[in-house]
GROMACS .gro file of C-alpha atoms in nm:
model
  376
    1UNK     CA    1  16.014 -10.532 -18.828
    2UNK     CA    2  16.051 -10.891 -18.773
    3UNK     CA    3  16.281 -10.863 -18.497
    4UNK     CA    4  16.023 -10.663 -18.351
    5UNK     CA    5  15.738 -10.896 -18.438
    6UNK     CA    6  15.954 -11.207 -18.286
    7UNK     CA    7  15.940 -11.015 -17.957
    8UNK     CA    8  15.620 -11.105 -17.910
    9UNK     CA    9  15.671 -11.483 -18.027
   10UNK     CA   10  15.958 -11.500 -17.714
   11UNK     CA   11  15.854 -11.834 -17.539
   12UNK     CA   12  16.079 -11.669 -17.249
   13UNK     CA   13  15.988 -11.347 -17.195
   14UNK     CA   14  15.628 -11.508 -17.212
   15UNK     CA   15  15.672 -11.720 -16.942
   16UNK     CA   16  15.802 -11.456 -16.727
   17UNK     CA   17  15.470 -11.292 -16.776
   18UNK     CA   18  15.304 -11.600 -16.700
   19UNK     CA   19  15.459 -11.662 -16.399
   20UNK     CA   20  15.327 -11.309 -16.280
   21UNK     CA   21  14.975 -11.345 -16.452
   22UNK     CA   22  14.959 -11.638 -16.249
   23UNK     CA   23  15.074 -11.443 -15.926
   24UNK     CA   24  14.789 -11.168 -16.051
   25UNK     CA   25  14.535 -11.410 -16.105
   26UNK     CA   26  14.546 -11.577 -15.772
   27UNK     CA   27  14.507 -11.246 -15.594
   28UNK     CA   28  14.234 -11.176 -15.828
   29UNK     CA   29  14.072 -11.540 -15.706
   30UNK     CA   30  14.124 -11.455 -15.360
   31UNK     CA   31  13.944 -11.127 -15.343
   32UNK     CA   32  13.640 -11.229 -15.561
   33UNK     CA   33  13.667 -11.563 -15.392
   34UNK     CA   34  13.658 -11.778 -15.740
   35UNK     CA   35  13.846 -11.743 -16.057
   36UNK     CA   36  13.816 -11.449 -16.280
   37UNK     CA   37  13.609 -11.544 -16.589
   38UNK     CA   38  13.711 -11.344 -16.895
   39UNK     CA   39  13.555 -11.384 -17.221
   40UNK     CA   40  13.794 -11.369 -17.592
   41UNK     CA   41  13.536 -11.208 -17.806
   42UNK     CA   42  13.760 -11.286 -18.131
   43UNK     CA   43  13.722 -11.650 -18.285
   44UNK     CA   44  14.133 -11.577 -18.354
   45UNK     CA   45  14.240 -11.546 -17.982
   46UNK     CA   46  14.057 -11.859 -17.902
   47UNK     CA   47  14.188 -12.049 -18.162
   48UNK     CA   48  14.558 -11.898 -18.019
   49UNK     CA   49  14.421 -11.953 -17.658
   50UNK     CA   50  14.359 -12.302 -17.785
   51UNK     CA   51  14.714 -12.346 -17.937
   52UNK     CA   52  14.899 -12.251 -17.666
   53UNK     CA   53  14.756 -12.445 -17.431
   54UNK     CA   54  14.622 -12.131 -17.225
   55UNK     CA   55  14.333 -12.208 -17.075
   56UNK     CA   56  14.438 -12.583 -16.920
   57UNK     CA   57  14.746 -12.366 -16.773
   58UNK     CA   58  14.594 -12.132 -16.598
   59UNK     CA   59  14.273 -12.380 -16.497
   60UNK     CA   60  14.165 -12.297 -16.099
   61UNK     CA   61  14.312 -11.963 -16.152
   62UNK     CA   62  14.122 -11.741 -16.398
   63UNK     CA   63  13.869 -11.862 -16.671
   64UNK     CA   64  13.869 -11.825 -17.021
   65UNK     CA   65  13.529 -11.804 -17.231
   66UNK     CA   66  13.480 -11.775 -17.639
   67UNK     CA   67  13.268 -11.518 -17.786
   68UNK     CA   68  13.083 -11.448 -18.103
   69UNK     CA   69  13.387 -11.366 -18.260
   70UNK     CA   70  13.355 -11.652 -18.565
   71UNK     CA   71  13.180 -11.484 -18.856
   72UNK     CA   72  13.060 -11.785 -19.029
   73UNK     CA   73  12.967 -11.932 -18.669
   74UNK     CA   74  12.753 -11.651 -18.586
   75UNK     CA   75  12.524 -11.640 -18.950
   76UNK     CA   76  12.209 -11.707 -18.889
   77UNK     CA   77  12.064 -12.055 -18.959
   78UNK     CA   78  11.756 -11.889 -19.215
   79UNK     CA   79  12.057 -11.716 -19.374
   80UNK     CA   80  12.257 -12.006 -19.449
   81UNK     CA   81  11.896 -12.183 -19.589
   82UNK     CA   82  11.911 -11.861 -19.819
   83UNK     CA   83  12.202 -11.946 -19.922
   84UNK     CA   84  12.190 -12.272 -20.032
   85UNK     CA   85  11.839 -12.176 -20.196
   86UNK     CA   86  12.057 -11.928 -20.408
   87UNK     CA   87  12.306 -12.214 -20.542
   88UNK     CA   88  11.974 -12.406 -20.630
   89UNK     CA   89  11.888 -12.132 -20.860
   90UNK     CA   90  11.935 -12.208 -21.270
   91UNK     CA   91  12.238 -11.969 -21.388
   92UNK     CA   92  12.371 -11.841 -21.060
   93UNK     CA   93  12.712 -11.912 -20.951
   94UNK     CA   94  12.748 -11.870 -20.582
   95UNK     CA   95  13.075 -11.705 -20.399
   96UNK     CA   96  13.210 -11.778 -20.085
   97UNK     CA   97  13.481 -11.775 -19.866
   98UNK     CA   98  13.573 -12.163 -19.776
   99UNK     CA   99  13.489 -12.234 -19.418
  100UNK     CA  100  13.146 -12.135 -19.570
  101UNK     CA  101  13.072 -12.416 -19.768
  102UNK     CA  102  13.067 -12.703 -19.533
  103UNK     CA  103  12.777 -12.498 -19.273
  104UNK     CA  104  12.507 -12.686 -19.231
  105UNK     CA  105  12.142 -12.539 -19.283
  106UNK     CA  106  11.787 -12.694 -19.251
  107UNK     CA  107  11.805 -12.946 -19.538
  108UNK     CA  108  12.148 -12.876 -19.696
  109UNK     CA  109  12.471 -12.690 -19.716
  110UNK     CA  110  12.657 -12.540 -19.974
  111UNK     CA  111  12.898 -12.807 -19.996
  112UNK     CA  112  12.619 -13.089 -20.084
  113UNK     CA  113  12.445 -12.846 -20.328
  114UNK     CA  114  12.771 -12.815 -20.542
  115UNK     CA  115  12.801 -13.215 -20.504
  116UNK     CA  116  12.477 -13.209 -20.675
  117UNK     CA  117  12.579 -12.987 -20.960
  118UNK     CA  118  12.523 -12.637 -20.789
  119UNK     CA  119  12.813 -12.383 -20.893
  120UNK     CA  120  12.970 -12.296 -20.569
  121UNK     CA  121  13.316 -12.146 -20.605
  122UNK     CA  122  13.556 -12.035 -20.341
  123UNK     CA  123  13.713 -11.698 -20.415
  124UNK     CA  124  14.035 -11.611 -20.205
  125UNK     CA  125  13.867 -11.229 -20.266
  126UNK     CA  126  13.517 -11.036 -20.333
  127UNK     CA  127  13.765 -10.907 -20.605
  128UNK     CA  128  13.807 -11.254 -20.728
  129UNK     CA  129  13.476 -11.311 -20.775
  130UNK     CA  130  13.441 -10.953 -20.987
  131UNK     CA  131  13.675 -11.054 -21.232
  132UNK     CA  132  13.476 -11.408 -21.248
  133UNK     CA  133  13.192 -11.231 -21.333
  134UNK     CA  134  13.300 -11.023 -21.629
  135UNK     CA  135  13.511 -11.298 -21.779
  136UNK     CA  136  13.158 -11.429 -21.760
  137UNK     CA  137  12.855 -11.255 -21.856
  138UNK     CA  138  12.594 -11.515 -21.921
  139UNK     CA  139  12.596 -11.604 -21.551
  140UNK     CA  140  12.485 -11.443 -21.233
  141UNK     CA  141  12.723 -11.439 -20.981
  142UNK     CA  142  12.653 -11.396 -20.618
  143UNK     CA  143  12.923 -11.312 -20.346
  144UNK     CA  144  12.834 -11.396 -19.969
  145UNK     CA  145  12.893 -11.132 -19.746
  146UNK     CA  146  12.968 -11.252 -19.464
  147UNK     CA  147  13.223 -11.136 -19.197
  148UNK     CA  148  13.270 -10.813 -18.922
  149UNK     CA  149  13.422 -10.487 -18.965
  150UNK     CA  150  13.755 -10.643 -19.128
  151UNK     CA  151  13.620 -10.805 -19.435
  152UNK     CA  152  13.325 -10.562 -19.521
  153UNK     CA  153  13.554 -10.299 -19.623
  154UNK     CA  154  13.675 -10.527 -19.893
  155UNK     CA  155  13.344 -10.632 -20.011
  156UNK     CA  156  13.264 -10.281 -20.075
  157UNK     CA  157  13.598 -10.224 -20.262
  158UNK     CA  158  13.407 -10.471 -20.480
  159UNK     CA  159  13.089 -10.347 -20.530
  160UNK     CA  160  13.312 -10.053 -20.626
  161UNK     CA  161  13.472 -10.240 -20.881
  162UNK     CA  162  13.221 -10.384 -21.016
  163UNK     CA  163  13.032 -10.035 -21.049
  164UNK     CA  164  13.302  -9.885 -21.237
  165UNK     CA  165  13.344 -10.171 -21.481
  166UNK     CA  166  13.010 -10.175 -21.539
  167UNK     CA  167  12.961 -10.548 -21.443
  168UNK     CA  168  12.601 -10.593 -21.378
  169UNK     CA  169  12.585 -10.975 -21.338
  170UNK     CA  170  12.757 -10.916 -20.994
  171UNK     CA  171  12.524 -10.920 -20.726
  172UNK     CA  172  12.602 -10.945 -20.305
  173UNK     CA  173  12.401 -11.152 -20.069
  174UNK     CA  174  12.501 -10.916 -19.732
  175UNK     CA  175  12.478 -11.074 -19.392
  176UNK     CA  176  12.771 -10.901 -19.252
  177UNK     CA  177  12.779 -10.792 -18.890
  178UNK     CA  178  12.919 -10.553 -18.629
  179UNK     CA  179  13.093 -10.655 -18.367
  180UNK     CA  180  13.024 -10.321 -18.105
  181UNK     CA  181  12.646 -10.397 -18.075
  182UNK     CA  182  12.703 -10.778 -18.064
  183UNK     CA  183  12.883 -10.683 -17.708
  184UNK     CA  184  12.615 -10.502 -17.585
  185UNK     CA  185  12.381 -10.761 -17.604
  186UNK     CA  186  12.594 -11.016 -17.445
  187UNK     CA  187  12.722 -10.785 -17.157
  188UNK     CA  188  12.349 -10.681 -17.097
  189UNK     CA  189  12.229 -11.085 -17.031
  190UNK     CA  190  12.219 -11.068 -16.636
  191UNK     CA  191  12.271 -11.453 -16.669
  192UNK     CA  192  12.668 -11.402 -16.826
  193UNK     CA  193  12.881 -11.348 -16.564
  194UNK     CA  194  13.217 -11.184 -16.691
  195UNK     CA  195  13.490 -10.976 -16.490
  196UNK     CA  196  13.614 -10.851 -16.811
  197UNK     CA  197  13.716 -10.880 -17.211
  198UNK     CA  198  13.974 -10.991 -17.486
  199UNK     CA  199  13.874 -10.801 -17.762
  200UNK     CA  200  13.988 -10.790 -18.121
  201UNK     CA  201  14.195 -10.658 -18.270
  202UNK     CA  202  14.142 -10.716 -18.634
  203UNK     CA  203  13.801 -10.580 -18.566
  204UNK     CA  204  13.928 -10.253 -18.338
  205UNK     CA  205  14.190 -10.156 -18.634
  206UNK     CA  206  13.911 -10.080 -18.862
  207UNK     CA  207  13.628  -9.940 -18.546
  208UNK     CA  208  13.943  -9.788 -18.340
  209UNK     CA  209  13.938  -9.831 -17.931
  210UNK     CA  210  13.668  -9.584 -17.859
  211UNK     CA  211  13.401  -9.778 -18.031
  212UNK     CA  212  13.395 -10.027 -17.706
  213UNK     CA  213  13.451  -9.705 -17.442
  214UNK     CA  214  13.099  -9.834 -17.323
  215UNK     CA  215  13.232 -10.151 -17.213
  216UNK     CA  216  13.388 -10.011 -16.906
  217UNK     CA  217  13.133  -9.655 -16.910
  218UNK     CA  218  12.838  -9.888 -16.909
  219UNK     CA  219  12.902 -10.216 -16.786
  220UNK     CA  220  13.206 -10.101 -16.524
  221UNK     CA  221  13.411 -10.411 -16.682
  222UNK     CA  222  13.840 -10.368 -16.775
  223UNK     CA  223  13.854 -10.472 -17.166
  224UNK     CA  224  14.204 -10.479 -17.367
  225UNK     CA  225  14.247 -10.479 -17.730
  226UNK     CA  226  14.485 -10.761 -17.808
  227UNK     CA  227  14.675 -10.876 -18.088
  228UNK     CA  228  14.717 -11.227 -18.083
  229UNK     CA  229  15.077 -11.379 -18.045
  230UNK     CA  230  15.132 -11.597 -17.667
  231UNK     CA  231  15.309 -11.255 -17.555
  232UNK     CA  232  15.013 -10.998 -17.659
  233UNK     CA  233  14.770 -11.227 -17.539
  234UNK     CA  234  14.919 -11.288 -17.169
  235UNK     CA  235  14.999 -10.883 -17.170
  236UNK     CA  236  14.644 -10.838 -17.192
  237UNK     CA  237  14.549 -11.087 -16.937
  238UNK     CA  238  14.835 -10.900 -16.709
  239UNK     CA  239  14.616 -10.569 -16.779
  240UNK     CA  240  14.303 -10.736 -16.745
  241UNK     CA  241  14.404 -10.848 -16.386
  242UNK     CA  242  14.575 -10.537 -16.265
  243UNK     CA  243  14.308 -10.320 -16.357
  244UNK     CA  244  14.075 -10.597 -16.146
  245UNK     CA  245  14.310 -10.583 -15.858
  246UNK     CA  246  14.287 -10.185 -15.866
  247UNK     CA  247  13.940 -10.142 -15.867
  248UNK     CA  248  13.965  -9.966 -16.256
  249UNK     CA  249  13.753 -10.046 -16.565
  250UNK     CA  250  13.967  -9.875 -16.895
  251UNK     CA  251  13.934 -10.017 -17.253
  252UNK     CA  252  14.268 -10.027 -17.294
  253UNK     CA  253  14.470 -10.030 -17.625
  254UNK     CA  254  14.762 -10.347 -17.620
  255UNK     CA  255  14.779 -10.344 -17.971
  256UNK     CA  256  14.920 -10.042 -18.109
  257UNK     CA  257  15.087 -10.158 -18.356
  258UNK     CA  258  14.847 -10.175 -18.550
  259UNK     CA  259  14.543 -10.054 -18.343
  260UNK     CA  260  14.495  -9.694 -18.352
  261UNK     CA  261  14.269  -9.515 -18.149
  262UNK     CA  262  14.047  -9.355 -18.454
  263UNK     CA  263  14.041  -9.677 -18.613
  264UNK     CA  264  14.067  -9.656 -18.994
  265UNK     CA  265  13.825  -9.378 -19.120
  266UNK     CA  266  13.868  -9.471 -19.480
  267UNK     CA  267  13.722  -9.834 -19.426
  268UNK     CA  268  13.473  -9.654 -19.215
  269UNK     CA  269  13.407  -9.461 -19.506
  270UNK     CA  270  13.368  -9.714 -19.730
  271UNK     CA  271  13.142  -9.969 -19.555
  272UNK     CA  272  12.886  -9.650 -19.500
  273UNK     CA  273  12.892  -9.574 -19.892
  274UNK     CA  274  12.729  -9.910 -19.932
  275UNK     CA  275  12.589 -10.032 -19.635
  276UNK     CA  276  12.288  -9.948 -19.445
  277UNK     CA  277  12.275 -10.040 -19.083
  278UNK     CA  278  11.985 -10.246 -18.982
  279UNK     CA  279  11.867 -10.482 -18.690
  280UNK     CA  280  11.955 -10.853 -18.768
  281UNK     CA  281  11.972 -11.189 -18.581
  282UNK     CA  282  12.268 -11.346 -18.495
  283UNK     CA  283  12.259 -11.729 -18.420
  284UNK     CA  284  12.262 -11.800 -18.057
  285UNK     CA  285  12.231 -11.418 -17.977
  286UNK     CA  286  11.864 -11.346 -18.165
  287UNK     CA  287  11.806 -11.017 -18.314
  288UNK     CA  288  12.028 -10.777 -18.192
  289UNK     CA  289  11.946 -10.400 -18.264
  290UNK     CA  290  12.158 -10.209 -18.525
  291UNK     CA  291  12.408 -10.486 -18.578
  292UNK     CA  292  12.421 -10.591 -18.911
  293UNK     CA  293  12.455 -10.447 -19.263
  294UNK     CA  294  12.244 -10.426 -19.595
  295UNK     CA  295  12.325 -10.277 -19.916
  296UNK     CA  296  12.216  -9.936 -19.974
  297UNK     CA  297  11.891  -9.875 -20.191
  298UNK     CA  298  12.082  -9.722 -20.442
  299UNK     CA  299  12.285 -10.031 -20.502
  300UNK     CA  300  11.968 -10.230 -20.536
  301UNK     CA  301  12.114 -10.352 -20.881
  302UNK     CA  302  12.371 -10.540 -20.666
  303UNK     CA  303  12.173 -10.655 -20.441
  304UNK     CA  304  12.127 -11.047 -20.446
  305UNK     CA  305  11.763 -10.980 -20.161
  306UNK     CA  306  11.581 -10.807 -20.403
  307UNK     CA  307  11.800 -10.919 -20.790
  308UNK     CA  308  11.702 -11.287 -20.749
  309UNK     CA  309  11.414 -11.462 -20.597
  310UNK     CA  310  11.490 -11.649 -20.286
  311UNK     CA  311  11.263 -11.896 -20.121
  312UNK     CA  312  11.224 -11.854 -19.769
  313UNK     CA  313  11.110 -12.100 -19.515
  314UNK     CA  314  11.108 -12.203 -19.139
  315UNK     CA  315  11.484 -12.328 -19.040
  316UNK     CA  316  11.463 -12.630 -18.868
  317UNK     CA  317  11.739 -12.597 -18.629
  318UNK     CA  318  11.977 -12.911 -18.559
  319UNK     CA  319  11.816 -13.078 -18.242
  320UNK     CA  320  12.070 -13.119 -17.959
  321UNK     CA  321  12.341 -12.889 -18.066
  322UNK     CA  322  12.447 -12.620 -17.829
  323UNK     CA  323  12.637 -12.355 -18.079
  324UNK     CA  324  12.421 -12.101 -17.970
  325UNK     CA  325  12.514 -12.143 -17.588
  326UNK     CA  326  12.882 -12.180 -17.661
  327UNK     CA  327  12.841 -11.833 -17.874
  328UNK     CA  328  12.685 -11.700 -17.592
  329UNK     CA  329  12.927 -11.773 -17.362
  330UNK     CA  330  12.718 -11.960 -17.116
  331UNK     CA  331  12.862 -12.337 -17.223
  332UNK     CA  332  13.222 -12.458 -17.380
  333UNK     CA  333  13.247 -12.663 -17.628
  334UNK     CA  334  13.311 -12.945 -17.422
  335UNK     CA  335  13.001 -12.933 -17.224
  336UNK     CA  336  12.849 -12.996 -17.555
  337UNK     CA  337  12.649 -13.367 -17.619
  338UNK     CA  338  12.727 -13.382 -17.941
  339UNK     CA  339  13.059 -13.260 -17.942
  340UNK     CA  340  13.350 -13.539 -18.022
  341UNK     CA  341  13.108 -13.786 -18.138
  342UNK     CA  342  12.770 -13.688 -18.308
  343UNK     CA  343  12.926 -13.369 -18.410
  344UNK     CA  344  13.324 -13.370 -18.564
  345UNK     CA  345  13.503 -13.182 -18.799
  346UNK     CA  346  13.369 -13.443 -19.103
  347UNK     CA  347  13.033 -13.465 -18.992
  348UNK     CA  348  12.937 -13.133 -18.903
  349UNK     CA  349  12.596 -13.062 -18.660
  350UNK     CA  350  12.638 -12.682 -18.588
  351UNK     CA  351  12.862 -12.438 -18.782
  352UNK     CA  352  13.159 -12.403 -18.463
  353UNK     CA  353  13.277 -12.742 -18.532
  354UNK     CA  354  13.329 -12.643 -18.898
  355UNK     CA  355  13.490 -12.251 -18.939
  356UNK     CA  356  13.871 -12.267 -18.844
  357UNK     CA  357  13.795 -11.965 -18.556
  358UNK     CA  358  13.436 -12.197 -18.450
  359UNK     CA  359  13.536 -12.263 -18.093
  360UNK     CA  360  13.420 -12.603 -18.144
  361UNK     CA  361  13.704 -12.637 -18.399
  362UNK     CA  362  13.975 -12.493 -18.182
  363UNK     CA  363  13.869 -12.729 -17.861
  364UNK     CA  364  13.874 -13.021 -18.128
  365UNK     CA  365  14.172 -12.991 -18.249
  366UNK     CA  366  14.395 -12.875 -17.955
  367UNK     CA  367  14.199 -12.910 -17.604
  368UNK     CA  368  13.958 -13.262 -17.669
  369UNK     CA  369  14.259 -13.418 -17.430
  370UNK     CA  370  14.016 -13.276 -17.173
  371UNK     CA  371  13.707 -13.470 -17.259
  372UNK     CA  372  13.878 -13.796 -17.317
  373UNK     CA  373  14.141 -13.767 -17.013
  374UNK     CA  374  14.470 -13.809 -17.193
  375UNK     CA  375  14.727 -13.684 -17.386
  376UNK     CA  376  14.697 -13.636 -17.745
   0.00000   0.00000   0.00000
């Protein structure tokens, strides 16, 4: 298995591709007569895209656009107020994943509310945060939900768990998301101009390919399911191209091994046991029909929207900062203001300077040469 797996880790056989993604590409250029702009819709392939270097190397030949594809990038700003209003209140402990924490809402984040005595705890797993809650009872512990079609099966697993045990001090604040709809609405914005998409594959090995057939049915665009190593991701640029170059538009399947065309039915499964899907806004994108989850009614007793009560007000949104344009596509991270200076990994403006797959983040750390002209 890991011989296999350090196929697609082979700096040569990679750069053979390149050199013929590059041959691709400008044939591609000179029959649309510019660059072909694709768009990774996975916060994971740009922070690879990023690592390798990608999109400086293959600059004046194709372009390469991030997505919505960062979870905790994508919450919305009155969301992340809710959540710090829920570490304000007496007796709850608040659960989170890390890159969480240091988001930035209208007056505060999670990270200054546990400075100031708030119980905010990290849990590796929803599961963690289960057994946190039974060991103990006197406290009311709340788990944010956040994340796409890979992490929601998990959370369910919990309320699961926490059904069976009979652990009623274990509530979930849900503002988990689907990545299919989230597509939609970005493909159907006249003003994006894509020739095709990089889309995930943690995502697709829980919805399965056929859950983004519309991409090409609808929208007449080539999209590849990718895993993420430099090999998988320049064998679906290769794809990408060809299918350009041919006149096609297939969502194609590059990552079958672990990919499968049904997707997982048993997450599926799960998710729809405890989730309701509803209309809710994503940050940059606005409310975007059918593309986010809430607990069931019968779960109500698990449900941190209706258990506790949580003070809702205006979000004042951070004046200057262009996260929702960069989600959107329609500006990098560079083209930012505040990027590099105002807004860094320490002193946070907009979540997708903070979340390790925030494009922000990934630009930081491995492409800011750019911006400042030099080497790093």
């Amino acid at each position: 298995m890991m011989l296999a797996l350090d196929r697609f880790c082979d700096g040569e056989l990679s750069r053979k591709l390149a050199r013929k993604v590059f041959g691709l590409a400008d044939q591609v250029a000179e029959r649309l007569g510019r660059p072909a702009v694709f768009m990774e819709v996975c916060g994971t392939h740009t922070v690879s895209i990023s690592r390798m270097g990608l999109r400086s190397l293959l600059a004046g030949r194709l372009e390469l656009r991030s997505g919505p594809g960062c979870p905790v990038c994508v919450t919305d700003h009155q969301e992340i107020d809710m959540m710090v209003n829920l570490a304000r209140l007496p007796g709850v402990t608040v659960g989170t994943f890390g890159d969480l924490v240091r988001v930035p809402g209208s007056q505060s984040s999670l990270e200054r509310e546990r400075a100031g005595g708030a119980d905010v705890r990290v849990f590796y797993s929803p599961l963690d945060a289960v057994a946190f809650a039974e060991a103990n009872p006197q406290k009311e512990i709340v788990f944010l939900g956040i994340g796409f079609e890979t992490t929601i099966p998990i959370v369910a697993l919990s309320l699961a768990q926490a059904r069976a045990r009979g652990v009623k001090n274990f509530s979930i604040f849900s503002a988990h998301k689907l990545v299919p709809p989230a597509v939609r609405a970005l493909l159907s914005d006249p003003e994006l101009k894509l020739d095709g998409l990089i889309l995930p594959g943690h995502v697709s090995a829980v919805t399965g390919r056929r859950a983004f057939d519309f991409i090409a049915q609808e929208y007449g665009l080539p999209a590849v399911i990718s895993g993420f190593e430099p090999l998988d991701i320049m064998i679906a640029l290769h794809e990408l191209l060809s299918q350009l170059l041919c006149g096609e538009a297939r969502v194609v399947n590059k990552y079958t091994r672990v990919v499968r065309e049904e997707g997982n039915p048993y997450a599926r499964d799960r998710i729809a046991a405890c989730f309701a899907v509803v209309d809710v806004s994503w940050r940059g994108l606005g409310v975007i029909p059918q593309s986010g989850l809430l607990l069931r009614e019968t779960l109500r007793d698990f449900d941190a929207r209706f258990k506790l009560n949580i003070e809702l007000f205006p979000p004042r949104h951070p004046s200057g900062c262009a996260c929702g344009e960069v989600l959107r596509g329609k500006l990098l991270p560079l083209d930012c203001r505040l990027f590099g200076n105002v807004c860094t990994p320490v002193h946070p403006v907009g979540p997708c300077i903070v979340s390790s797959e925030g494009a922000c983040a990934a630009y930081y750390r491995f492409e800011r040469s750019l911006l400042i002209g030099g080497g790093n």
